[in-house]
Coordinates of N, CA and C in Angstrom, one line a residue:
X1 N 127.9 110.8 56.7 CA 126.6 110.5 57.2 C 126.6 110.3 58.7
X2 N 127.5 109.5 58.9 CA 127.5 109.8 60.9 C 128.8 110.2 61.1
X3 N 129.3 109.7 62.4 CA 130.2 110.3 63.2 C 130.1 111.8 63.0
X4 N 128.9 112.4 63.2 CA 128.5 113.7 63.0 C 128.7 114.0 64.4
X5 N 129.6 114.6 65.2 CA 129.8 115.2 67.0 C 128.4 116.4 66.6
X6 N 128.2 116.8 65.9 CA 126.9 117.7 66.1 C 126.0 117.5 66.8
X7 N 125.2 117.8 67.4 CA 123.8 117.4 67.9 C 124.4 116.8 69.4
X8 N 125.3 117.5 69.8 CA 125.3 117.4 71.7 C 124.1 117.8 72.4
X9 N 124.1 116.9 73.0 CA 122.5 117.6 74.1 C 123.3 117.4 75.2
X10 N 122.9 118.2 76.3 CA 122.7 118.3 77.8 C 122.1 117.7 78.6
X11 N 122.3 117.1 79.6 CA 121.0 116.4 80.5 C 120.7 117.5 81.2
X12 N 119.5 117.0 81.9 CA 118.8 117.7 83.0 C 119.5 118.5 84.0
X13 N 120.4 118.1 84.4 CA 121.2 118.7 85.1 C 122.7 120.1 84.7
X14 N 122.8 119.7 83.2 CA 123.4 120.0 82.5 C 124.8 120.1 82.7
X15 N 125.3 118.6 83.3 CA 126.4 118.1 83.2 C 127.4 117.4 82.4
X16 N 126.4 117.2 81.1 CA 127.0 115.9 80.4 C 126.5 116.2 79.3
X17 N 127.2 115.4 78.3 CA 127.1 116.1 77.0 C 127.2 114.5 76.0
X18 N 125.9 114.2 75.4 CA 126.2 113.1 74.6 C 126.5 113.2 73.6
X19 N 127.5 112.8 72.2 CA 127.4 112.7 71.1 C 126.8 111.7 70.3
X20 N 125.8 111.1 69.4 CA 125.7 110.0 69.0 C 126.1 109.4 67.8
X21 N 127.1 108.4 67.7 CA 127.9 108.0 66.9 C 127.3 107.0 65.5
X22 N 126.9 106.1 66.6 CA 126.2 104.9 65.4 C 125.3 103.9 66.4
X23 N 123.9 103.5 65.7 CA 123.3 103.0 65.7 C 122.9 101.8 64.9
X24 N 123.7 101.7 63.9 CA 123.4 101.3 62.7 C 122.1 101.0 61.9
X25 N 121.4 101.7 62.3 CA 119.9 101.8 61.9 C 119.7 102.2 60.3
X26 N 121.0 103.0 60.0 CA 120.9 103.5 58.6 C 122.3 102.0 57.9
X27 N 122.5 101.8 58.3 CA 123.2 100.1 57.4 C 124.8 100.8 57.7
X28 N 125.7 100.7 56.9 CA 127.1 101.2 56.8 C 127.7 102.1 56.6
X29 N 127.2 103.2 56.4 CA 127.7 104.0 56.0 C 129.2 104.2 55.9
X30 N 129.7 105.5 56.4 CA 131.2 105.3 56.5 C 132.0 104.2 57.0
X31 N 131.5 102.9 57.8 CA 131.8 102.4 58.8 C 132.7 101.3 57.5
X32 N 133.6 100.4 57.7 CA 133.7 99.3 56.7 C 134.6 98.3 57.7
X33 N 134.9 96.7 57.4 CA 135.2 95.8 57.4 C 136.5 95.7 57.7
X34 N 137.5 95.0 57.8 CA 138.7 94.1 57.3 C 138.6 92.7 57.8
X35 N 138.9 91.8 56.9 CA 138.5 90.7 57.1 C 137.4 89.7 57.0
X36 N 136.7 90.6 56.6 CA 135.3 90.5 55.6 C 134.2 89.4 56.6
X37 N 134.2 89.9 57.9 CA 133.9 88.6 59.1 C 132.5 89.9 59.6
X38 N 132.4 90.7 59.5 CA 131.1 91.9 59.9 C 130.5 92.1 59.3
X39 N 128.7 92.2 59.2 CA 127.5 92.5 59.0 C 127.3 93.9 59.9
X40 N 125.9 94.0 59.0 CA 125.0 95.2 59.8 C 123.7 94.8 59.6
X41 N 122.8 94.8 60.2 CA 121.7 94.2 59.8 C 120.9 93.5 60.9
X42 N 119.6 93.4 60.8 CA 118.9 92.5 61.8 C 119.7 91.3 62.3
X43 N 120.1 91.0 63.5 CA 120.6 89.5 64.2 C 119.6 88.6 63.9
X44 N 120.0 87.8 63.6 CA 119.2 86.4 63.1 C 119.7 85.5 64.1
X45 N 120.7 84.7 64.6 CA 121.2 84.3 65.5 C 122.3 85.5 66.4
X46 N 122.8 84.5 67.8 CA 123.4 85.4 69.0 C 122.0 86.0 69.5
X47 N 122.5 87.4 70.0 CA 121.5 88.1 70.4 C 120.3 88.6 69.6
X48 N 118.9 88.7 70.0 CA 118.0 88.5 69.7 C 116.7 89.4 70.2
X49 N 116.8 90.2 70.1 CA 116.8 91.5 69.0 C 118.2 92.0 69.2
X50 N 118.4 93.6 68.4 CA 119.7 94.3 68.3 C 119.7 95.0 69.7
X51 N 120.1 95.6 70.4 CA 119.9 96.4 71.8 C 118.9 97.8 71.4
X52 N 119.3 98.2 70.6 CA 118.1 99.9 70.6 C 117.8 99.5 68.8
X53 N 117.0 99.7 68.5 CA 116.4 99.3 67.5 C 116.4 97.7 66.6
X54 N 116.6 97.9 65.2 CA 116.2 96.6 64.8 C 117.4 95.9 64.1
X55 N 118.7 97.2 63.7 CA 119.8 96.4 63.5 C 120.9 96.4 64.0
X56 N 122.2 96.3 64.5 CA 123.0 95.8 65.0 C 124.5 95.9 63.8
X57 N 126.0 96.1 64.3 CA 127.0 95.3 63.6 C 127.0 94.0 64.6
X58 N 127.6 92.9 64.0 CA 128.0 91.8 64.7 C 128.9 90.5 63.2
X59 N 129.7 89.8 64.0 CA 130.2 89.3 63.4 C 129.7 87.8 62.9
X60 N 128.5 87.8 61.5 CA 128.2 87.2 61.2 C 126.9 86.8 61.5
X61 N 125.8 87.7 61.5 CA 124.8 87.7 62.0 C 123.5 86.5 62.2
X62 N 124.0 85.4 61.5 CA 122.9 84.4 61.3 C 123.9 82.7 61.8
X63 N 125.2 83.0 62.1 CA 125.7 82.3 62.6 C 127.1 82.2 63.3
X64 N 127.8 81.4 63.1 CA 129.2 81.5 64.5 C 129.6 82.1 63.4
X65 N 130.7 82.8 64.0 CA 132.5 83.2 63.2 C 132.9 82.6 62.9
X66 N 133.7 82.1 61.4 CA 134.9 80.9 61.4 C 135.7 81.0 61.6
X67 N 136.7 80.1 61.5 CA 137.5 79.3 61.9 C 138.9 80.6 61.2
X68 N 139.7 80.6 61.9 CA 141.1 81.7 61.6 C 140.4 83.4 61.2
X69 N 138.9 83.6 62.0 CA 139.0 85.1 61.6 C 139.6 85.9 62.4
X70 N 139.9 87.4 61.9 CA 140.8 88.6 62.3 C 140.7 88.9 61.5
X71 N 139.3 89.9 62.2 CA 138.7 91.2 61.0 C 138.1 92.2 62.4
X72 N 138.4 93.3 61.7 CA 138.4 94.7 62.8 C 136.8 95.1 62.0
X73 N 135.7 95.8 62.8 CA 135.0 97.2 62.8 C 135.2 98.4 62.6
X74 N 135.4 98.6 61.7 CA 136.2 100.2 62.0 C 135.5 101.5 61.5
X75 N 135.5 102.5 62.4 CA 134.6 103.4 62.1 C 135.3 104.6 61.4
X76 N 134.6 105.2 61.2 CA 135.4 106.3 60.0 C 135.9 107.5 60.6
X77 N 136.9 108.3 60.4 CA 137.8 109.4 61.6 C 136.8 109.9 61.6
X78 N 137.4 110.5 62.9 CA 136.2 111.4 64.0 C 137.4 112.3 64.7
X79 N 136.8 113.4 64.9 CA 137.7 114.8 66.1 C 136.9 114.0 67.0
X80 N 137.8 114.3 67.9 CA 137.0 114.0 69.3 C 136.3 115.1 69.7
X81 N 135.5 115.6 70.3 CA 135.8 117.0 71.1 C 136.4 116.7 72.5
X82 N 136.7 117.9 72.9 CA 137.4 118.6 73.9 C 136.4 118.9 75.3
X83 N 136.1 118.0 75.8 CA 134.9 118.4 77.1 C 135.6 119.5 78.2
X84 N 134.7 120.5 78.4 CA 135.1 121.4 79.1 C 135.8 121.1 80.7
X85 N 135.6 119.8 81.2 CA 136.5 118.9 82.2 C 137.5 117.9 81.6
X86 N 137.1 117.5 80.1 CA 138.5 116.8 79.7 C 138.2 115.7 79.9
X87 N 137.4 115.3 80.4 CA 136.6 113.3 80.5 C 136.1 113.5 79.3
X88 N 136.4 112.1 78.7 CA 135.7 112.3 77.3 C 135.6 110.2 77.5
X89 N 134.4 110.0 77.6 CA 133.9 108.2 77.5 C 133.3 107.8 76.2
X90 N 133.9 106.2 75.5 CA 133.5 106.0 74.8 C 132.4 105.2 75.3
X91 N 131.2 105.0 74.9 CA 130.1 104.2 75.4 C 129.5 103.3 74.1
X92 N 129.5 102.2 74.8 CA 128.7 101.1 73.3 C 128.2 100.1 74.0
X93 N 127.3 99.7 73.9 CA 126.1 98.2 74.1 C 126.5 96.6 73.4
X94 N 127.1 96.1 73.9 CA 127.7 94.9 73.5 C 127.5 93.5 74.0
X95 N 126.9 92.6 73.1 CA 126.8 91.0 73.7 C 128.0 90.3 72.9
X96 N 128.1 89.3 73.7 CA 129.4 88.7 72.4 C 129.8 86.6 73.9
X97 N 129.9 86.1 72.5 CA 129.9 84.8 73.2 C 131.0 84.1 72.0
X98 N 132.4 83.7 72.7 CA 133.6 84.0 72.4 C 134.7 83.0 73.3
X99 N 134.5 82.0 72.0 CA 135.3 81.3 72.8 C 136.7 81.3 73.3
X100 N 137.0 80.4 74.4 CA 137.9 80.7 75.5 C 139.6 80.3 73.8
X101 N 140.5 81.1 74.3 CA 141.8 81.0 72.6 C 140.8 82.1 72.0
X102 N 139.8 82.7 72.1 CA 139.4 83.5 70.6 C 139.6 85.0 71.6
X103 N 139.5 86.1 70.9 CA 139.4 87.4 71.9 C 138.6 88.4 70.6
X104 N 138.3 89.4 71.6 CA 137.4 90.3 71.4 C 137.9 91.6 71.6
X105 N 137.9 92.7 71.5 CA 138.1 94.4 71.8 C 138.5 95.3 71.1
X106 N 138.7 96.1 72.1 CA 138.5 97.7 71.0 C 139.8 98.4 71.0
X107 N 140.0 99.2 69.8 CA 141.6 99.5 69.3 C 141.1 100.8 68.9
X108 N 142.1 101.9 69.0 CA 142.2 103.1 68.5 C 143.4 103.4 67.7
X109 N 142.9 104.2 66.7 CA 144.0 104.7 65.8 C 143.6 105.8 66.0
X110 N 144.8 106.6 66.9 CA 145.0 108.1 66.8 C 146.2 108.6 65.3
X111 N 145.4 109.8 64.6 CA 146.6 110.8 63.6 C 146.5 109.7 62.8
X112 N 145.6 109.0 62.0 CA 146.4 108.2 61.3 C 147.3 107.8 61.1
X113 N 147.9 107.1 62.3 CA 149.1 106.5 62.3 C 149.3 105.3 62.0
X114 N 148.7 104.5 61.9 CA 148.3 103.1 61.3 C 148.7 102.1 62.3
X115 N 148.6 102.7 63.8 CA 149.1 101.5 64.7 C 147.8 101.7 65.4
X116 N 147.0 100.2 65.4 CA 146.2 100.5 66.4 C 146.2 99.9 67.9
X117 N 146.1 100.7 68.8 CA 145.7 100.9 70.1 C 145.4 100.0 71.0
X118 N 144.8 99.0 71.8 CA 144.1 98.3 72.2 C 143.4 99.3 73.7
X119 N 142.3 99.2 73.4 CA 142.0 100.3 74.6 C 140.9 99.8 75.4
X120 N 140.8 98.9 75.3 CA 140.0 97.5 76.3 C 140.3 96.0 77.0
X121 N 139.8 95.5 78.1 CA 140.2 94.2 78.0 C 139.5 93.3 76.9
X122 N 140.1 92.0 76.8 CA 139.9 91.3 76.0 C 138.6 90.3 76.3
X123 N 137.6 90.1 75.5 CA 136.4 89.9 76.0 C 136.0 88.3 75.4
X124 N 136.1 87.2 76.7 CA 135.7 86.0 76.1 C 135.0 85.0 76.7
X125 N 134.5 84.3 77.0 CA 133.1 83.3 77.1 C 131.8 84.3 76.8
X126 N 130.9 84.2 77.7 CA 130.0 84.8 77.3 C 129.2 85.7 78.1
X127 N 128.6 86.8 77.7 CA 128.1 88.0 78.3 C 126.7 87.7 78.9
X128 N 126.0 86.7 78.2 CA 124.6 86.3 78.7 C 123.4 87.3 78.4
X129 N 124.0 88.5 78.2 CA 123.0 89.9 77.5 C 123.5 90.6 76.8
X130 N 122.8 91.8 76.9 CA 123.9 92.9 76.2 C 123.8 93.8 77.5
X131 N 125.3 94.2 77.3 CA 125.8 95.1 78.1 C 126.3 96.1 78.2
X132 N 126.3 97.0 78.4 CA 127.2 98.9 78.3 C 128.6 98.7 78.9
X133 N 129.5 98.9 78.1 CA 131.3 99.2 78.0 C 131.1 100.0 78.1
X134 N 132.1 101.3 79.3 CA 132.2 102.5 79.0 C 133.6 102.5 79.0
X135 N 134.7 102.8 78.2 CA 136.1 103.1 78.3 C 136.2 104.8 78.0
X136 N 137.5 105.0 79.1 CA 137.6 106.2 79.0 C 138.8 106.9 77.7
X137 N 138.5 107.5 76.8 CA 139.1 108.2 76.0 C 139.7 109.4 76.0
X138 N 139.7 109.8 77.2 CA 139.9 111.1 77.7 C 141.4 111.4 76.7
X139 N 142.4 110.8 76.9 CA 143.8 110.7 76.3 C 144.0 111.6 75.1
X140 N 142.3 111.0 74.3 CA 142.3 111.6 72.8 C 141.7 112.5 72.4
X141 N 141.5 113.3 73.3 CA 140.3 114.4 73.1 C 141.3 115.8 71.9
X142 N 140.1 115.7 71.3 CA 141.2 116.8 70.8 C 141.9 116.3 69.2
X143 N 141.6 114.7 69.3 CA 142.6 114.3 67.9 C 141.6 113.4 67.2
X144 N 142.2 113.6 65.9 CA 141.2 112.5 65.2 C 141.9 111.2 65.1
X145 N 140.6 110.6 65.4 CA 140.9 109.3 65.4 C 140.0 108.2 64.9
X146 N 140.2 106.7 64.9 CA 139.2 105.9 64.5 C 139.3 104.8 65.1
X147 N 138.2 104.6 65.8 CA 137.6 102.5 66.6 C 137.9 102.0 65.5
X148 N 138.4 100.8 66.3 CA 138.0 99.1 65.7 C 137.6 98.5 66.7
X149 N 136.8 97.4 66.7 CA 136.3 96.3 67.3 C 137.0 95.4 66.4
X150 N 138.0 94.1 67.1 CA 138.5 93.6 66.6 C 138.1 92.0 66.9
X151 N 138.0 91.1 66.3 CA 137.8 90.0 66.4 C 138.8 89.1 66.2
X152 N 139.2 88.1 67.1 CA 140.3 87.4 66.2 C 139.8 86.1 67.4
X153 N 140.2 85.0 66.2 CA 140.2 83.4 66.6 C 141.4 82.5 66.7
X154 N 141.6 81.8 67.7 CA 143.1 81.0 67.5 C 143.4 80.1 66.8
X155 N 142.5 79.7 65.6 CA 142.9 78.8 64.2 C 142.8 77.7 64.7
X156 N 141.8 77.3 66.0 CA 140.9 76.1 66.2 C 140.2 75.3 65.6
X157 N 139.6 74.5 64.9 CA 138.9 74.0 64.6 C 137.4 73.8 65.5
X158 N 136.7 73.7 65.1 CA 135.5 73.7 65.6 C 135.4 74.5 67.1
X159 N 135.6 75.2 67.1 CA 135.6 76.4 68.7 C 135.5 77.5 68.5
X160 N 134.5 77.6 67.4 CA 133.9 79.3 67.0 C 132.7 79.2 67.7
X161 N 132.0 80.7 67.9 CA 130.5 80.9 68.7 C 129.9 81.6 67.7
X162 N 129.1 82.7 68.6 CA 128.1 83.6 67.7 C 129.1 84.9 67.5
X163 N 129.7 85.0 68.6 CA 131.0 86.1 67.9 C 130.5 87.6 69.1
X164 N 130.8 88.7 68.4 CA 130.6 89.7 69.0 C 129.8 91.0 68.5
X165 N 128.2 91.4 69.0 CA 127.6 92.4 68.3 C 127.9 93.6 68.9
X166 N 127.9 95.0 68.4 CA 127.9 96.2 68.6 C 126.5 96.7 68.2
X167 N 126.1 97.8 69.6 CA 124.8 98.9 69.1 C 125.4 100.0 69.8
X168 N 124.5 101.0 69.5 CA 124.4 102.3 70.3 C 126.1 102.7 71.1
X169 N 126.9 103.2 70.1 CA 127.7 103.6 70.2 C 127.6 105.3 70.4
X170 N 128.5 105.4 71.3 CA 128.4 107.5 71.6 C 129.7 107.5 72.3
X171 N 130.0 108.5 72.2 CA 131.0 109.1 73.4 C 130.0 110.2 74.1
X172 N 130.1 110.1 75.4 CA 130.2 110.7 76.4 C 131.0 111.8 77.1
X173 N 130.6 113.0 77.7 CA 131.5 113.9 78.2 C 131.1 114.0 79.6
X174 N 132.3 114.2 80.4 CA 132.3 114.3 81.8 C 132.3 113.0 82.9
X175 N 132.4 113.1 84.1 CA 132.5 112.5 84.9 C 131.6 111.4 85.4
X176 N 131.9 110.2 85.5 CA 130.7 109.1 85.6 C 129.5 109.4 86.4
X177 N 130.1 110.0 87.3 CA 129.1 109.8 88.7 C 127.9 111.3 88.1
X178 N 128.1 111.9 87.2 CA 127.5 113.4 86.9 C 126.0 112.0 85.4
X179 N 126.8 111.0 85.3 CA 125.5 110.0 84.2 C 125.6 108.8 84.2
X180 N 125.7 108.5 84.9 CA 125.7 106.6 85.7 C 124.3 106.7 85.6
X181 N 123.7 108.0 86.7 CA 122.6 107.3 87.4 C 121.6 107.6 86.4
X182 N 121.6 108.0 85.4 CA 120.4 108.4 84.2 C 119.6 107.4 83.5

């Protein structure tokens, strides 16, 4: 149902090439859990509305994350493609408020290899909005692979937040400066 790379469009200039991954607008499809700490669904608490439509993943949608979670996002394999420059950007819209011992970010499993990746910094206090991550994937172009957003807590007692949401996930082709300014 998603991670469909079909439906590339061009910008205006016809430098750049978006794929669109997930929205979660249609609920779960291939996407699933570990750790059983992720929703999909309208935010009820955290952020308020979802960033581009009405639902959102986030961890635990109507309140904080508990206490010892470590549960990943994980999206279902995907080929990357191959951009005719070889930049290939992961792009996603993300709020997340995360306390300081707890961490946040994104992991790749290239080839099913079953080791995953960490291919971001680790994201903790609080964002204050939602905001666009772009990490570059260029590395993977060409292989299948699969995201996680990973959540994990340092087995604190009362030092959990609202956690971390994902929207409008895509990869991107080409060079920043050719769709920064769009």
């Amino acid at each position: 149902i998603l991670v469909c790379l079909a439906g590339a469009s061009t910008d205006a200039r016809g430098d750049a090439t978006d794929w669109t991954l997930e929205d979660f607008e249609g609920g779960w499809g291939d996407w699933f859990a570990d750790g059983a700490v992720w929703e999909i669904d309208e935010p009820i608490g955290g952020p308020i509305p979802a960033h581009g439509g009405v639902k959102c993943a986030g961890t635990d949608l109507d309140g904080y994350y508990p206490p010892n979670a470590d549960s990943r996002l994980i999206s279902p394999t995907t080929m990357l493609p191959t951009p005719s420059d070889g930049q290939l950007w992961l792009s996603f819209w993300h709020w997340f408020s995360v306390n300081w011992g707890d961490s946040a970010w994104v992991e790749i499993q290239a080839g099913g290899s079953g080791t995953w990746t960490p291919i971001s910094e680790s994201f903790v206090a609080d964002s204050g909005a939602w905001t666009r991550l772009l990490i570059d994937v260029s590395a993977y172009v060409g292989q299948s692979v699969q995201l996680a957003f990973h959540l994990k807590d340092d087995g604190e007692w009362a030092d959990q937040s609202w956690g971390w949401y994902i929207d409008d996930i895509e990869f991107i082709e080409g060079a920043p400066a050719n769709w920064l300014s769009e």
